[in-house]
Short mmCIF file of C-alpha atoms in Angstrom, two decimals:
data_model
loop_
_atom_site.label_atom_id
_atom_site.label_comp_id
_atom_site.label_asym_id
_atom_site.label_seq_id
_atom_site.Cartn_x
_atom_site.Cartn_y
_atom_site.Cartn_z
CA UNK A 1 -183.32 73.60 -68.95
CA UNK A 2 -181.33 74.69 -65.96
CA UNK A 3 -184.63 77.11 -65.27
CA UNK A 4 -187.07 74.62 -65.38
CA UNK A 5 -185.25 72.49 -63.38
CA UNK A 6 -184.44 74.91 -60.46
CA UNK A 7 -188.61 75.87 -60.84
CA UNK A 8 -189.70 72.35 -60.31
CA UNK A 9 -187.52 70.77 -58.37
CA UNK A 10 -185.35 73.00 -56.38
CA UNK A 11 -181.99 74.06 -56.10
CA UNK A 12 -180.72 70.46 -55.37
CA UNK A 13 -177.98 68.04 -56.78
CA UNK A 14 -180.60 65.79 -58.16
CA UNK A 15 -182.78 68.68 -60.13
CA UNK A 16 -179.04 69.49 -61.67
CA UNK A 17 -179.02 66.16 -62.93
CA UNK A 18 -181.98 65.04 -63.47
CA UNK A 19 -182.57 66.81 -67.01
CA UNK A 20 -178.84 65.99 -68.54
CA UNK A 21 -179.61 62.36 -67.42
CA UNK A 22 -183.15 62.38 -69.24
CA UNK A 23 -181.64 63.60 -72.31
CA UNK A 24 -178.68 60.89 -72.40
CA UNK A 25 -181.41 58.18 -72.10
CA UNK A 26 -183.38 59.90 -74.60
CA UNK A 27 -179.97 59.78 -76.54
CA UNK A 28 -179.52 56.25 -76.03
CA UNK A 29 -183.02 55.53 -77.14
CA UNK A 30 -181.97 57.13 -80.80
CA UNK A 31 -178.67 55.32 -81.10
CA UNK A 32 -180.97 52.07 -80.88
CA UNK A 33 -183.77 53.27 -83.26
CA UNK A 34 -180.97 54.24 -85.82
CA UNK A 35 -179.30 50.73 -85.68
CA UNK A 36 -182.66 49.48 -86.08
CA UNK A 37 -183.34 52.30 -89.03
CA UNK A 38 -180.15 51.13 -90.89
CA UNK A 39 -180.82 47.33 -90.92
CA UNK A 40 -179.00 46.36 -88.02
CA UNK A 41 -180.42 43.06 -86.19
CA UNK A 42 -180.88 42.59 -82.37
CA UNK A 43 -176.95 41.99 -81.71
CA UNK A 44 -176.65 45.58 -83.30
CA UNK A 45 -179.43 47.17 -81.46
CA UNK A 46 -178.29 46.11 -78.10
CA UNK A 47 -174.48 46.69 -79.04
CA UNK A 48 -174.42 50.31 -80.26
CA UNK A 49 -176.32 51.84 -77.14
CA UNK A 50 -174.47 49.25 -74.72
CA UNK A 51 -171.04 50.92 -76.64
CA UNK A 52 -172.47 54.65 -76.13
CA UNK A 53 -173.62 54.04 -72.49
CA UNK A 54 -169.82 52.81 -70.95
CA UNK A 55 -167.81 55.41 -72.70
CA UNK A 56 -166.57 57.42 -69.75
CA UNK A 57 -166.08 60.78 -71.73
CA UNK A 58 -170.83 60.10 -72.12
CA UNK A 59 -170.57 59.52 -68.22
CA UNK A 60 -168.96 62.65 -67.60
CA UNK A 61 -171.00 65.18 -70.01
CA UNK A 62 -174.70 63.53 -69.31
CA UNK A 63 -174.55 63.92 -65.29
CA UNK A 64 -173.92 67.70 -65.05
CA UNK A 65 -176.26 70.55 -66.62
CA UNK A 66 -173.69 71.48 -69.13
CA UNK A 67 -174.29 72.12 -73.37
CA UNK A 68 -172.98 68.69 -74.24
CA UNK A 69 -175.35 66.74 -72.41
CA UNK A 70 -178.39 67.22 -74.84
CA UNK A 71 -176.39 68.22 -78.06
CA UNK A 72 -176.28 64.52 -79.04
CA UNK A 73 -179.98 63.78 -78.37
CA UNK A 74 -180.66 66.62 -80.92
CA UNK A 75 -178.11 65.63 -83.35
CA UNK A 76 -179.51 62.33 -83.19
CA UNK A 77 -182.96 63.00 -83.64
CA UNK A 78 -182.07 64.96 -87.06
CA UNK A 79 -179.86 61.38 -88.24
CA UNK A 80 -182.70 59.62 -87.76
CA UNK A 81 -185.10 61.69 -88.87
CA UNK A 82 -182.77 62.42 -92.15
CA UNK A 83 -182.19 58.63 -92.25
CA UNK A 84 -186.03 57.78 -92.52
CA UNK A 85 -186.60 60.12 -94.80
CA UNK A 86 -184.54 58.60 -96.75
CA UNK A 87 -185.46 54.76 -96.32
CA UNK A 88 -189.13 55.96 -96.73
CA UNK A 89 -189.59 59.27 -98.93
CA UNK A 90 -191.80 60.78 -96.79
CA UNK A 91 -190.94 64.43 -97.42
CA UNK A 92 -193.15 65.12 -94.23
CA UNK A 93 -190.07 63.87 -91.36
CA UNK A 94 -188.12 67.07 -92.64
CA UNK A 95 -190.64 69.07 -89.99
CA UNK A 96 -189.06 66.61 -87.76
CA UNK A 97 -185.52 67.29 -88.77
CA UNK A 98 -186.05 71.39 -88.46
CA UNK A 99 -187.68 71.20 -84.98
CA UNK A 100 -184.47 69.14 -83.64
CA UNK A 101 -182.71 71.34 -85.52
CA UNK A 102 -184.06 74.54 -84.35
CA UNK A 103 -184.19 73.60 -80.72
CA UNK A 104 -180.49 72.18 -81.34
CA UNK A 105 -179.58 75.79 -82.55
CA UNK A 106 -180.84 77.71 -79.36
CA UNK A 107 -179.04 74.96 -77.51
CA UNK A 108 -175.38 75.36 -79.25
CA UNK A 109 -174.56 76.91 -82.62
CA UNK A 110 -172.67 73.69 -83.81
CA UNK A 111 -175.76 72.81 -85.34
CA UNK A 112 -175.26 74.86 -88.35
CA UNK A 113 -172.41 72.15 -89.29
CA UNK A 114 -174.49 69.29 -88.97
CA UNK A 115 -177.34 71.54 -91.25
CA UNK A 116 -174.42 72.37 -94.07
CA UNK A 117 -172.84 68.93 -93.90
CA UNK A 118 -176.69 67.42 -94.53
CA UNK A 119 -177.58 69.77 -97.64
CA UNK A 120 -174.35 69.42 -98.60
CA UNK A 121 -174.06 65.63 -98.72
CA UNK A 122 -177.37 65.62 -100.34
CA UNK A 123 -176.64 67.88 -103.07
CA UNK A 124 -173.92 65.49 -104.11
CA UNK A 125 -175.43 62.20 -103.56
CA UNK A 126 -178.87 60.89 -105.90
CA UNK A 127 -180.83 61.80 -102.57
CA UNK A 128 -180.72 65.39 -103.59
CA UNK A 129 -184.38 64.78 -104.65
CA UNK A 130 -185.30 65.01 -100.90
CA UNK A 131 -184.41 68.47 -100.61
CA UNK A 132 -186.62 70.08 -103.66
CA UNK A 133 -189.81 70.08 -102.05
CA UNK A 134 -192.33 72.24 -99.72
CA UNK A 135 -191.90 70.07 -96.66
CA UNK A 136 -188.16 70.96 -96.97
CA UNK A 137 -188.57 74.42 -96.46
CA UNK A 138 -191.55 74.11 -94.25
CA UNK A 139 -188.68 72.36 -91.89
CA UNK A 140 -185.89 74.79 -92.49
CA UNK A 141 -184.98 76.13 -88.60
CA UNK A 142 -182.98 79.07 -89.98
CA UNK A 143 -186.19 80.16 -91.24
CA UNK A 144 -188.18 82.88 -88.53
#
């Protein structure tokens, strides 16, 4: 990211920030789409991005080229991804949930908790049908 940046914009303040920024919108977007995913109404759709947007520790991590400032929009992605593959059964959003996952993994190994918390939580819930299935494994980023 810091690469790209530096190529196409220069070696400025703004081409610093302009990436970490992108992704905490991009983040904020998510946070929205989930409320909406899980039922909530307009009130909740405005409120849980508002909530994520003024938190000054969010501030602080999405205006410098840093790891944290696109680990959430990756982690999000997979929740909602996950979460509308659950709400829908369409096996196919678990290419979704590897690609954020994947690209979540070369940005910062955490990832690995959110993928063993996910099959984990699965394998003890009734939703453990979602996992026994091509598209699954066809979405697996551990897989090379």
């Amino acid at each position: 990211m810091g690469r790209l940046s530096r190529e196409l914009m220069g070696d400025s303040v703004f081409a610093l920030r302009f990436f970490p920024a992108i992704a905490g919108a991009l983040t904020i977007v998510i946070v929205g789409l989930l409320a909406r995913e899980l039922g909530g109404g307009r009130f909740a759709r405005g409120l849980l991005p508002s909530r994520l947007w003024w938190r000054p520790s969010w501030l602080g991590a999405q205006k410098n080229l840093c790891l944290p400032a696109s680990e959430p929009l990756w982690w999000g992605v997979c929740f909602y991804s996950l979460t509308r593959l659950i709400r829908t059964g369409n096996p196919r959003l678990w290419l979704g949930f590897g690609l954020s996952a994947g690209v979540g993994l070369l940005n910062k190994p955490s990832m690995l908790f959110l993928g063993t918390a996910v099959v984990i939580g699965l394998l003890l819930t009734p939703e453990r049908r979602c996992l026994f299935n091509r598209w699954a494994l066809l979405g697996d980023s551990s897989r090379s």
